[in-house]
Amino acid sequence: MEDFSAKFVSQKISKTRWRPVPAAALQPPELFATGSWDNEENKISIWSVGDFGSLEDAPNGEYQGEPQLLCDIGHQGDVMDMQFFDQERIVAASSTGSVTVFRHHQNNQTLSINQRWERAHYHMNPDTHSYGGASCTGVICNNPEIVTVGEDGRINLFRADHKKAVRIIENADSSTLHAVTFLRTTEILTVNSIGQLKIWDFREQRNEPSQIFSLTGDRIPLHCVDRHPSQQHIVATGGQDGMLSIWDVRQGSMPVSLLNAHDAEMWEVHFHPSNPDHLFTCSEDGSLWHWDASMEVSEKPSFFHQGGRSTTFLSHSTNQSVISAWLNNNPTKDRMEITNLVPNQTLSVNSLDVLGPCLVCGTDAEAIYVNRHLVA
Amino acid sequence: MEELDVEPPLTLIPGVDSNRRHMCFDWGPGEMLVCETLFTKGGHAEKGPGCPNIFIVRKDQDVYSQILRKLFNESHGIFVGLQRSEEEMTGKSRKAQLVRVSKNYRSVIRACMEDMHQVAISTRDPELHYQYSTQVSILSAMELIWNLCEILFVEVAPAGHLLLHLLDWVRLHVCDVDTMVHEVLSSENPSKHKDFWNTVDIFVLQGRMDDARHLLAKEASANPTSVGMCKILDDLMKKMPVLSLGNTQTLTEMELKWQHWHEECQRYLQDGTFASNPHMESICKILLGDENAILEKKEIMTTWYHFLVTRLVYSHPTVKPVELRFYAQSSLDLFLGGESSPEPLDTILMAAFEFEIHQVIKECSIALSNWWFVAHLTDLLDHCKLLQSHNLYFGSNMREFLLLEYASGLFSHHSLWQLGVDYFDHCPEYGKVYLELHIERIPLNTEQKALKVLRICEQRQMQDQVRSICKIMAMKAVRNNRLGSALSWSIRAKDAAFATLISDRFLKDYCERGSFSDLDLIDNLGPSMLLSDRLTFLGKYREFHRLYGETRFSEAAKLLLMLMTARIAPCSFWMTLLIDALPLLEQKEVIFSAEQTYELMRCLEDLTAGKTDNQKHQGDDIETTKVEILRLALARNLARAIVKEGTLEGS
């Protein structure tokens, strides 16, 4: 907890995302974006934790490390999900059903609307034939493509700078779709409110999932999904009961392992992008967990400090062990180290993002926490 | 009913002429609706243009301040922490813990005050600047009061130590000293600076002897004629006996030393050592506790409570808590000198010095514009076991009453309602009822928000609210033609009636379109299928279709028959089921056994016999044709079955 700097921001935070660092760069991320929900006026904000932002605002260095607001812009409806499309553009999903691309102008620190798909998700009243927006619950980007899912059970495939959706799967799901992620370039994964994990292949013309996975019988809603960054068949999902499920999408229709985790809804799950035997989850119960499945505790290299050449070499060598780390049928309970990173928090931790040595999370207690020295 | 303490403030509603027409209103949880009626003062209804608006009057305006939201959120964490720590510790460690909590609250107030100050100085709009500055002074007053309450009620400092705390209190809240010192010291010739002696005085008045001596040394080095005097005064200051928090010396020892030192000061004053320098003479008088000398420095003390503390430092260093009230009252009187009357802040501080906790809370409730302060302070004092005996003539006790008011204010806010939940949780008597009433009024615009509200209700076993939320969401889904979602919501609420309703919609859709929608859902009902008979039927009926599709005919036939004989299928659906049996009856091989065929026939007869003659006549031709075709198919199947069974048995 000491490594975290907290900032109260007077808005309930629904999403936090680091701006991606250019592939060649070795320094940790400096900017992140937040989205708010349930305010009278919701906002997308850009924050800086780097040094240039704090120089002018806090000359005495007292606030070093505390995030500084760079700019913000109003957002219609709750920010339900948010992703960086590239270095400058952010895609936000709204509870009104619209999907908006914002552009962050770095030279003068402003945000502007770049593109918007109004009512990308909607309900149609069968009696009056009138349309009403349906909450867009998830968005994922894979330049130039953007996929969105919503409460209307629809899947949209957009392409940046195209006015209309490239592909729409109507009624893809009869229940609410909660989250989406890319499995491969043409395949996506969705999770829904009756505990199913589905694979969709955009190469196929029929509007049916190519595969359905589900927890047996329980129908516990799934709220989040993330794919292992290097081993694409390993997928983690989080459910309403706070359970973490690990799936191997190559085989079977049931999860490989079920791990008891939080006491309430798990809102997000993320593999560490460059060191995937570390996993992070956050929940409605107000906790943020760090799951460490690295096998040899003694030989733990410090990937998180991405300094130096050795990084790539080291992470390559551990990938071998990762195969068994997450897919071990007998969950490595004795080997898995779990730590709660924000103890004593009573209100929900809605979102987290992790990149390099940095972690950011946002809560319903209107606070954002940043840790820039994540040491596993 | 007690008498009113103060006249309630008037709120003018713009556009409404209350002299001419009556107004009407309706209470809401945290606000009020007000509008003009048609009735005039005379009681007659009058047509004609009036004020066309309905106004929302808010009780707790501070809840809507962006900056104060930080205060609410951060203090919420402290509040919850305090409730959880309940009774774990006793004695000293418990007290230390309560003091820590109190300090945490104060640091939150201070942080908020600094933010507000930043905003105030950065804004260009004079009106906003005024607003923010007012807030800053309110926050500063809150912190001042809280700090005093902390010293007197939470810390409960004994004689001797009490004064040390009070000195810290005064030092903390007179903040312009440091800038003044900085100015004086950074000037070319500090001792000639116009504020030099003022600064020395402030240090002396606040009991900061080392700082005062440091400055005095500047005077000595700049002015050779006064070196001797400075040295003597410096010596007096150095020798002044003080208690320190870690010190073990007894009060009697301290008093003895004090007496001795006092006499020494007296001697120097009387033999005119300082006569040539009025500044030093007045300082010496202050050291002796001369009230008039101290009062002369009224301008730089600015407040009566500073005067009080200075007076105590130099005349009653071992003051006991119970004696405070006398000195406080006389200090206030002396300081104001009958020129002005005490302000609300003075009254509150005075009540605290008099140890009238209830009076403090009451005055604060009247003077401050929000419930945050009194609710949290009262809760803390309650944890110090100071408020047990006090019961109100309404509601539960004072702590609970104030917490309920505060939490209700939070609930009327668009997004702060989540904080209110924990406050209601810690109100043993009415908290649950309040929560139930408030939580039902939270608008549910997305499923995610509904899930959050639902989680709150489920954790507290509020079954009625759980059902009502799920029903609202299910109704919304039905209206949007999202039957799958609707069914999920009613399953979550275990709402059998609604599940039946939705199942009927599914069956109706099937009858109209000939195919099922939302197969992914119906195929995965699992044990939740048992929630309602109709849902069971829906699931089983779909299973029949699957078996049929997989050409597992005999299993399909058995299931179909069972749906009717076990009365799982609603009667209205029997005809559809019997028609579904037709293709099975027409298969090449015999699927229904003779016995099963008899059963089917009985079902058909039950169905037709149940209808009165009247209905029969009205029934259209298609219906009669269906029955005839069925009878024919059944008869033929029976014949084939008897033959087949006979052959098998015979062979």
PDB file of C-alpha atoms in Angstrom, chain A residues 10-247:
ATOM      1  CA  SER A  10     -14.524  13.849  -7.191  1.00  0.00           C
ATOM      2  CA  GLN A  11     -15.947  11.386  -9.706  1.00  0.00           C
ATOM      3  CA  LYS A  12     -16.626   7.688  -9.540  1.00  0.00           C
ATOM      4  CA  ILE A  13     -14.107   5.995 -11.804  1.00  0.00           C
ATOM      5  CA  SER A  14     -15.324   3.225 -14.055  1.00  0.00           C
ATOM      6  CA  LYS A  15     -12.254   2.702 -16.230  1.00  0.00           C
ATOM      7  CA  THR A  16      -8.537   3.341 -16.082  1.00  0.00           C
ATOM      8  CA  ARG A  17      -6.147   2.643 -18.978  1.00  0.00           C
ATOM      9  CA  TRP A  18      -2.444   3.312 -19.516  1.00  0.00           C
ATOM     10  CA  ARG A  19      -1.503   4.893 -22.780  1.00  0.00           C
ATOM     11  CA  PRO A  20       0.515   2.262 -24.628  1.00  0.00           C
ATOM     12  CA  VAL A  21       4.234   2.921 -24.901  1.00  0.00           C
ATOM     13  CA  PRO A  22       5.825   2.721 -28.349  1.00  0.00           C
ATOM     14  CA  ALA A  23       7.246  -0.714 -28.972  1.00  0.00           C
ATOM     15  CA  ALA A  24      10.810   0.530 -29.111  1.00  0.00           C
ATOM     16  CA  ALA A  25      10.633   2.576 -25.938  1.00  0.00           C
ATOM     17  CA  LEU A  26      11.977   1.172 -22.737  1.00  0.00           C
ATOM     18  CA  GLN A  27      10.634   3.703 -20.284  1.00  0.00           C
ATOM     19  CA  PRO A  28       7.498   3.069 -18.245  1.00  0.00           C
ATOM     20  CA  PRO A  29       4.177   4.627 -19.296  1.00  0.00           C
ATOM     21  CA  GLU A  30       3.589   8.210 -18.278  1.00  0.00           C
ATOM     22  CA  LEU A  31      -0.015   8.889 -19.170  1.00  0.00           C
ATOM     23  CA  PHE A  32      -3.242   7.183 -18.358  1.00  0.00           C
ATOM     24  CA  ALA A  33      -6.876   7.860 -19.091  1.00  0.00           C
ATOM     25  CA  THR A  34      -9.870   7.506 -16.788  1.00  0.00           C
ATOM     26  CA  GLY A  35     -13.572   7.375 -17.474  1.00  0.00           C
ATOM     27  CA  SER A  36     -16.276   8.131 -14.937  1.00  0.00           C
ATOM     28  CA  TRP A  37     -19.753   6.757 -14.345  1.00  0.00           C
ATOM     29  CA  ASP A  38     -22.919   7.711 -12.500  1.00  0.00           C
ATOM     30  CA  ASN A  39     -22.120  11.406 -12.364  1.00  0.00           C
ATOM     31  CA  GLU A  40     -24.461  14.040 -13.613  1.00  0.00           C
ATOM     32  CA  GLU A  41     -21.827  14.831 -16.166  1.00  0.00           C
ATOM     33  CA  ASN A  42     -19.333  12.107 -16.946  1.00  0.00           C
ATOM     34  CA  LYS A  43     -15.841  12.686 -18.220  1.00  0.00           C
ATOM     35  CA  ILE A  44     -12.884  11.162 -19.947  1.00  0.00           C
ATOM     36  CA  SER A  45      -9.707  12.510 -18.347  1.00  0.00           C
ATOM     37  CA  ILE A  46      -6.028  12.227 -19.147  1.00  0.00           C
ATOM     38  CA  TRP A  47      -3.569  12.121 -16.252  1.00  0.00           C
ATOM     39  CA  SER A  48       0.154  12.318 -16.080  1.00  0.00           C
ATOM     40  CA  VAL A  49       2.389  10.512 -13.615  1.00  0.00           C
ATOM     41  CA  GLY A  50       5.541  11.420 -15.482  1.00  0.00           C
ATOM     42  CA  ASP A  51       7.827  14.210 -14.482  1.00  0.00           C
ATOM     43  CA  PHE A  52       6.901  16.866 -16.976  1.00  0.00           C
ATOM     44  CA  GLY A  53       3.346  17.166 -15.704  1.00  0.00           C
ATOM     45  CA  SER A  54       4.261  17.651 -12.089  1.00  0.00           C
ATOM     46  CA  LEU A  55       7.011  20.169 -12.663  1.00  0.00           C
ATOM     47  CA  GLU A  56       4.846  23.210 -13.099  1.00  0.00           C
ATOM     48  CA  ASP A  57       2.100  22.181 -10.701  1.00  0.00           C
ATOM     49  CA  ALA A  58       4.200  21.168  -7.758  1.00  0.00           C
ATOM     50  CA  PRO A  59       7.504  22.987  -7.691  1.00  0.00           C
ATOM     51  CA  ASN A  60       8.318  21.798  -4.192  1.00  0.00           C
ATOM     52  CA  GLY A  61       8.213  18.191  -5.294  1.00  0.00           C
ATOM     53  CA  GLU A  62       5.748  17.401  -2.547  1.00  0.00           C
ATOM     54  CA  TYR A  63       3.296  15.825  -4.942  1.00  0.00           C
ATOM     55  CA  GLN A  64       5.788  13.766  -6.823  1.00  0.00           C
ATOM     56  CA  GLY A  65       4.154  10.640  -8.073  1.00  0.00           C
ATOM     57  CA  GLU A  66       0.679  11.952  -7.528  1.00  0.00           C
ATOM     58  CA  PRO A  67      -1.215  11.969 -10.820  1.00  0.00           C
ATOM     59  CA  GLN A  68      -1.762  15.385 -12.361  1.00  0.00           C
ATOM     60  CA  LEU A  69      -4.785  16.132 -14.501  1.00  0.00           C
ATOM     61  CA  LEU A  70      -3.758  17.152 -18.009  1.00  0.00           C
ATOM     62  CA  CYS A  71      -7.139  17.574 -19.651  1.00  0.00           C
ATOM     63  CA  ASP A  72     -10.662  16.219 -19.720  1.00  0.00           C
ATOM     64  CA  ILE A  73     -13.748  16.198 -21.906  1.00  0.00           C
ATOM     65  CA  GLY A  74     -17.425  15.538 -21.261  1.00  0.00           C
ATOM     66  CA  HIS A  75     -18.843  12.145 -22.136  1.00  0.00           C
ATOM     67  CA  GLN A  76     -22.513  11.400 -22.694  1.00  0.00           C
ATOM     68  CA  GLY A  77     -23.628   8.635 -20.385  1.00  0.00           C
ATOM     69  CA  ASP A  78     -21.535   6.394 -18.172  1.00  0.00           C
ATOM     70  CA  VAL A  79     -18.187   5.315 -19.538  1.00  0.00           C
ATOM     71  CA  MET A  80     -18.779   1.556 -19.665  1.00  0.00           C
ATOM     72  CA  ASP A  81     -15.501   0.594 -21.260  1.00  0.00           C
ATOM     73  CA  MET A  82     -12.512   2.348 -22.728  1.00  0.00           C
ATOM     74  CA  GLN A  83      -9.443   1.354 -24.742  1.00  0.00           C
ATOM     75  CA  PHE A  84      -6.536   3.170 -26.296  1.00  0.00           C
ATOM     76  CA  PHE A  85      -6.775   2.710 -30.038  1.00  0.00           C
ATOM     77  CA  ASP A  86      -3.274   4.023 -30.621  1.00  0.00           C
ATOM     78  CA  GLN A  87      -0.978   6.599 -29.035  1.00  0.00           C
ATOM     79  CA  GLU A  88      -3.453   9.398 -29.523  1.00  0.00           C
ATOM     80  CA  ARG A  89      -6.908   7.941 -29.845  1.00  0.00           C
ATOM     81  CA  ILE A  90      -9.180   6.516 -27.161  1.00  0.00           C
ATOM     82  CA  VAL A  91     -12.336   4.551 -27.863  1.00  0.00           C
ATOM     83  CA  ALA A  92     -15.066   4.864 -25.235  1.00  0.00           C
ATOM     84  CA  ALA A  93     -18.246   2.823 -24.884  1.00  0.00           C
ATOM     85  CA  SER A  94     -21.231   4.642 -23.448  1.00  0.00           C
ATOM     86  CA  SER A  95     -24.292   3.559 -21.498  1.00  0.00           C
ATOM     87  CA  THR A  96     -26.301   5.452 -24.110  1.00  0.00           C
ATOM     88  CA  GLY A  97     -25.189   2.906 -26.695  1.00  0.00           C
ATOM     89  CA  SER A  98     -22.864   5.168 -28.629  1.00  0.00           C
ATOM     90  CA  VAL A  99     -19.190   4.500 -29.288  1.00  0.00           C
ATOM     91  CA  THR A 100     -16.900   7.518 -29.451  1.00  0.00           C
ATOM     92  CA  VAL A 101     -13.302   7.943 -30.541  1.00  0.00           C
ATOM     93  CA  PHE A 102     -11.531  10.780 -28.740  1.00  0.00           C
ATOM     94  CA  ARG A 103      -8.272  12.281 -29.845  1.00  0.00           C
ATOM     95  CA  HIS A 104      -5.725  13.499 -27.347  1.00  0.00           C
ATOM     96  CA  HIS A 105      -3.750  16.440 -28.730  1.00  0.00           C
ATOM     97  CA  GLN A 106      -0.446  16.280 -26.957  1.00  0.00           C
ATOM     98  CA  ASN A 107       0.909  19.605 -28.124  1.00  0.00           C
ATOM     99  CA  ASN A 108      -1.749  21.687 -26.386  1.00  0.00           C
ATOM    100  CA  GLN A 109      -3.137  19.068 -23.971  1.00  0.00           C
ATOM    101  CA  THR A 110      -6.731  18.959 -25.145  1.00  0.00           C
ATOM    102  CA  LEU A 111      -9.193  16.249 -25.986  1.00  0.00           C
ATOM    103  CA  SER A 112     -11.597  16.342 -28.898  1.00  0.00           C
ATOM    104  CA  ILE A 113     -14.141  14.044 -30.452  1.00  0.00           C
ATOM    105  CA  ASN A 114     -12.644  12.343 -33.462  1.00  0.00           C
ATOM    106  CA  GLN A 115     -15.453  10.057 -34.525  1.00  0.00           C
ATOM    107  CA  ARG A 116     -18.726   8.757 -33.134  1.00  0.00           C
ATOM    108  CA  TRP A 117     -21.050   5.903 -33.912  1.00  0.00           C
ATOM    109  CA  GLU A 118     -24.379   6.987 -32.452  1.00  0.00           C
ATOM    110  CA  ARG A 119     -26.561   4.233 -31.120  1.00  0.00           C
ATOM    111  CA  ALA A 120     -24.213   1.447 -32.043  1.00  0.00           C
ATOM    112  CA  HIS A 121     -26.216  -0.585 -29.562  1.00  0.00           C
ATOM    113  CA  TYR A 122     -29.949  -0.215 -29.249  1.00  0.00           C
ATOM    114  CA  HIS A 123     -33.226  -1.860 -28.357  1.00  0.00           C
ATOM    115  CA  MET A 124     -36.227  -1.816 -30.604  1.00  0.00           C
ATOM    116  CA  ASN A 125     -39.598  -1.742 -28.975  1.00  0.00           C
ATOM    117  CA  PRO A 126     -41.646  -4.368 -30.852  1.00  0.00           C
ATOM    118  CA  ASP A 127     -44.941  -2.544 -30.316  1.00  0.00           C
ATOM    119  CA  THR A 128     -44.052   1.013 -31.142  1.00  0.00           C
ATOM    120  CA  HIS A 129     -41.065   0.253 -33.393  1.00  0.00           C
ATOM    121  CA  SER A 130     -39.157   2.991 -31.655  1.00  0.00           C
ATOM    122  CA  TYR A 131     -35.449   2.766 -30.941  1.00  0.00           C
ATOM    123  CA  GLY A 132     -33.795   3.302 -27.608  1.00  0.00           C
ATOM    124  CA  GLY A 133     -30.104   3.181 -26.829  1.00  0.00           C
ATOM    125  CA  ALA A 134     -28.790   0.054 -25.131  1.00  0.00           C
ATOM    126  CA  SER A 135     -25.710   0.173 -22.968  1.00  0.00           C
ATOM    127  CA  CYS A 136     -22.500  -0.675 -24.785  1.00  0.00           C
ATOM    128  CA  THR A 137     -20.696  -2.819 -22.224  1.00  0.00           C
ATOM    129  CA  GLY A 138     -17.402  -3.670 -23.860  1.00  0.00           C
ATOM    130  CA  VAL A 139     -14.983  -2.477 -26.490  1.00  0.00           C
ATOM    131  CA  ILE A 140     -11.695  -3.873 -27.788  1.00  0.00           C
ATOM    132  CA  CYS A 141      -9.338  -2.451 -30.370  1.00  0.00           C
ATOM    133  CA  ASN A 142      -6.920  -4.072 -32.740  1.00  0.00           C
ATOM    134  CA  ASN A 143      -5.855  -1.323 -35.103  1.00  0.00           C
ATOM    135  CA  PRO A 144      -7.685  -0.622 -37.413  1.00  0.00           C
ATOM    136  CA  GLU A 145     -10.551  -2.681 -36.057  1.00  0.00           C
ATOM    137  CA  ILE A 146     -12.844  -1.945 -33.125  1.00  0.00           C
ATOM    138  CA  VAL A 147     -15.287  -4.498 -31.744  1.00  0.00           C
ATOM    139  CA  THR A 148     -18.098  -3.551 -29.381  1.00  0.00           C
ATOM    140  CA  VAL A 149     -20.669  -5.606 -27.457  1.00  0.00           C
ATOM    141  CA  GLY A 150     -23.704  -4.524 -25.501  1.00  0.00           C
ATOM    142  CA  GLU A 151     -26.766  -5.201 -23.400  1.00  0.00           C
ATOM    143  CA  ASP A 152     -28.680  -5.723 -26.628  1.00  0.00           C
ATOM    144  CA  GLY A 153     -26.639  -8.863 -27.335  1.00  0.00           C
ATOM    145  CA  ARG A 154     -25.247  -7.332 -30.513  1.00  0.00           C
ATOM    146  CA  ILE A 155     -21.673  -7.507 -31.771  1.00  0.00           C
ATOM    147  CA  ASN A 156     -20.406  -4.650 -33.942  1.00  0.00           C
ATOM    148  CA  LEU A 157     -17.209  -4.621 -35.934  1.00  0.00           C
ATOM    149  CA  PHE A 158     -16.082  -1.089 -36.786  1.00  0.00           C
ATOM    150  CA  ARG A 159     -13.093   0.160 -38.642  1.00  0.00           C
ATOM    151  CA  ALA A 160     -11.610   3.506 -37.667  1.00  0.00           C
ATOM    152  CA  ASP A 161     -12.522   6.238 -40.161  1.00  0.00           C
ATOM    153  CA  HIS A 162     -15.367   4.158 -41.609  1.00  0.00           C
ATOM    154  CA  LYS A 163     -18.738   5.691 -40.967  1.00  0.00           C
ATOM    155  CA  LYS A 164     -20.690   2.470 -40.852  1.00  0.00           C
ATOM    156  CA  ALA A 165     -20.101  -0.793 -39.083  1.00  0.00           C
ATOM    157  CA  VAL A 166     -18.188  -3.284 -41.200  1.00  0.00           C
ATOM    158  CA  ARG A 167     -20.018  -6.217 -39.707  1.00  0.00           C
ATOM    159  CA  ILE A 168     -22.978  -6.506 -37.337  1.00  0.00           C
ATOM    160  CA  ILE A 169     -24.082  -9.695 -35.634  1.00  0.00           C
ATOM    161  CA  GLU A 170     -27.642  -9.039 -34.493  1.00  0.00           C
ATOM    162  CA  ASN A 171     -28.891 -11.076 -31.576  1.00  0.00           C
ATOM    163  CA  ALA A 172     -25.519 -12.691 -31.171  1.00  0.00           C
ATOM    164  CA  ASP A 173     -26.499 -13.471 -27.623  1.00  0.00           C
ATOM    165  CA  SER A 174     -29.882 -13.716 -25.981  1.00  0.00           C
ATOM    166  CA  SER A 175     -28.478 -12.421 -22.731  1.00  0.00           C
ATOM    167  CA  THR A 176     -26.273  -9.430 -21.993  1.00  0.00           C
ATOM    168  CA  LEU A 177     -22.741  -9.494 -23.340  1.00  0.00           C
ATOM    169  CA  HIS A 178     -20.413  -8.196 -20.635  1.00  0.00           C
ATOM    170  CA  ALA A 179     -16.975  -8.094 -22.213  1.00  0.00           C
ATOM    171  CA  VAL A 180     -15.027  -8.808 -25.355  1.00  0.00           C
ATOM    172  CA  THR A 181     -11.420  -9.405 -26.309  1.00  0.00           C
ATOM    173  CA  PHE A 182      -9.477 -10.479 -29.381  1.00  0.00           C
ATOM    174  CA  LEU A 183      -8.363 -14.084 -29.523  1.00  0.00           C
ATOM    175  CA  ARG A 184      -6.625 -13.788 -32.862  1.00  0.00           C
ATOM    176  CA  THR A 185      -6.849 -11.193 -35.622  1.00  0.00           C
ATOM    177  CA  THR A 186     -10.163 -12.492 -36.916  1.00  0.00           C
ATOM    178  CA  GLU A 187     -11.512 -14.166 -33.814  1.00  0.00           C
ATOM    179  CA  ILE A 188     -13.007 -12.638 -30.713  1.00  0.00           C
ATOM    180  CA  LEU A 189     -14.055 -13.918 -27.301  1.00  0.00           C
ATOM    181  CA  THR A 190     -17.184 -12.735 -25.525  1.00  0.00           C
ATOM    182  CA  VAL A 191     -18.562 -13.454 -22.060  1.00  0.00           C
ATOM    183  CA  ASN A 192     -22.217 -13.106 -21.136  1.00  0.00           C
ATOM    184  CA  SER A 193     -24.598 -12.946 -18.212  1.00  0.00           C
ATOM    185  CA  ILE A 194     -25.379 -16.659 -18.188  1.00  0.00           C
ATOM    186  CA  GLY A 195     -21.817 -17.791 -17.710  1.00  0.00           C
ATOM    187  CA  GLN A 196     -20.860 -18.581 -21.276  1.00  0.00           C
ATOM    188  CA  LEU A 197     -17.625 -17.894 -23.080  1.00  0.00           C
ATOM    189  CA  LYS A 198     -18.029 -17.797 -26.852  1.00  0.00           C
ATOM    190  CA  ILE A 199     -15.612 -17.648 -29.742  1.00  0.00           C
ATOM    191  CA  TRP A 200     -16.688 -15.795 -32.850  1.00  0.00           C
ATOM    192  CA  ASP A 201     -14.881 -15.973 -36.153  1.00  0.00           C
ATOM    193  CA  PHE A 202     -15.419 -13.005 -38.460  1.00  0.00           C
ATOM    194  CA  ARG A 203     -14.300 -15.069 -41.452  1.00  0.00           C
ATOM    195  CA  GLU A 204     -17.432 -17.157 -41.105  1.00  0.00           C
ATOM    196  CA  GLN A 205     -20.495 -15.661 -42.695  1.00  0.00           C
ATOM    197  CA  ARG A 206     -23.121 -17.243 -40.456  1.00  0.00           C
ATOM    198  CA  ASN A 207     -23.962 -15.349 -37.315  1.00  0.00           C
ATOM    199  CA  GLU A 208     -23.249 -18.149 -34.885  1.00  0.00           C
ATOM    200  CA  PRO A 209     -20.384 -18.581 -32.482  1.00  0.00           C
ATOM    201  CA  SER A 210     -17.764 -21.057 -33.609  1.00  0.00           C
ATOM    202  CA  GLN A 211     -17.464 -22.439 -30.082  1.00  0.00           C
ATOM    203  CA  ILE A 212     -19.317 -22.130 -26.779  1.00  0.00           C
ATOM    204  CA  PHE A 213     -17.764 -22.795 -23.394  1.00  0.00           C
ATOM    205  CA  SER A 214     -19.646 -22.691 -20.139  1.00  0.00           C
ATOM    206  CA  LEU A 215     -19.423 -23.367 -16.454  1.00  0.00           C
ATOM    207  CA  THR A 216     -21.582 -26.371 -15.690  1.00  0.00           C
ATOM    208  CA  GLY A 217     -25.146 -25.611 -14.811  1.00  0.00           C
ATOM    209  CA  ASP A 218     -24.529 -22.707 -12.499  1.00  0.00           C
ATOM    210  CA  ARG A 219     -25.168 -19.952 -14.994  1.00  0.00           C
ATOM    211  CA  ILE A 220     -23.040 -17.561 -12.912  1.00  0.00           C
ATOM    212  CA  PRO A 221     -22.581 -14.439 -15.050  1.00  0.00           C
ATOM    213  CA  LEU A 222     -19.093 -13.727 -16.345  1.00  0.00           C
ATOM    214  CA  HIS A 223     -17.992 -10.084 -16.245  1.00  0.00           C
ATOM    215  CA  CYS A 224     -14.520  -9.941 -17.693  1.00  0.00           C
ATOM    216  CA  VAL A 225     -12.163 -11.800 -19.962  1.00  0.00           C
ATOM    217  CA  ASP A 226      -8.496 -11.562 -20.866  1.00  0.00           C
ATOM    218  CA  ARG A 227      -6.275 -13.634 -23.081  1.00  0.00           C
ATOM    219  CA  HIS A 228      -2.751 -14.719 -22.231  1.00  0.00           C
ATOM    220  CA  PRO A 229      -0.490 -12.303 -24.145  1.00  0.00           C
ATOM    221  CA  SER A 230       1.836 -14.914 -25.578  1.00  0.00           C
ATOM    222  CA  GLN A 231      -0.107 -18.176 -25.363  1.00  0.00           C
ATOM    223  CA  GLN A 232      -3.336 -17.356 -27.053  1.00  0.00           C
ATOM    224  CA  HIS A 233      -5.198 -20.476 -26.040  1.00  0.00           C
ATOM    225  CA  ILE A 234      -5.050 -19.557 -22.358  1.00  0.00           C
ATOM    226  CA  VAL A 235      -7.955 -17.356 -21.318  1.00  0.00           C
ATOM    227  CA  ALA A 236      -8.924 -15.995 -17.896  1.00  0.00           C
ATOM    228  CA  THR A 237     -12.443 -14.899 -16.952  1.00  0.00           C
ATOM    229  CA  GLY A 238     -13.964 -13.435 -13.809  1.00  0.00           C
ATOM    230  CA  GLY A 239     -17.481 -14.058 -12.602  1.00  0.00           C
ATOM    231  CA  GLN A 240     -20.228 -12.600 -10.505  1.00  0.00           C
ATOM    232  CA  ASP A 241     -19.281 -14.793  -7.550  1.00  0.00           C
ATOM    233  CA  GLY A 242     -15.720 -13.450  -7.711  1.00  0.00           C
ATOM    234  CA  MET A 243     -14.384 -16.737  -9.102  1.00  0.00           C
ATOM    235  CA  LEU A 244     -11.387 -16.722 -11.438  1.00  0.00           C
ATOM    236  CA  SER A 245     -11.629 -19.298 -14.220  1.00  0.00           C
ATOM    237  CA  ILE A 246      -8.769 -20.346 -16.473  1.00  0.00           C
ATOM    238  CA  TRP A 247      -9.748 -21.876 -19.803  1.00  0.00           C
TER     239      TRP A 247
END
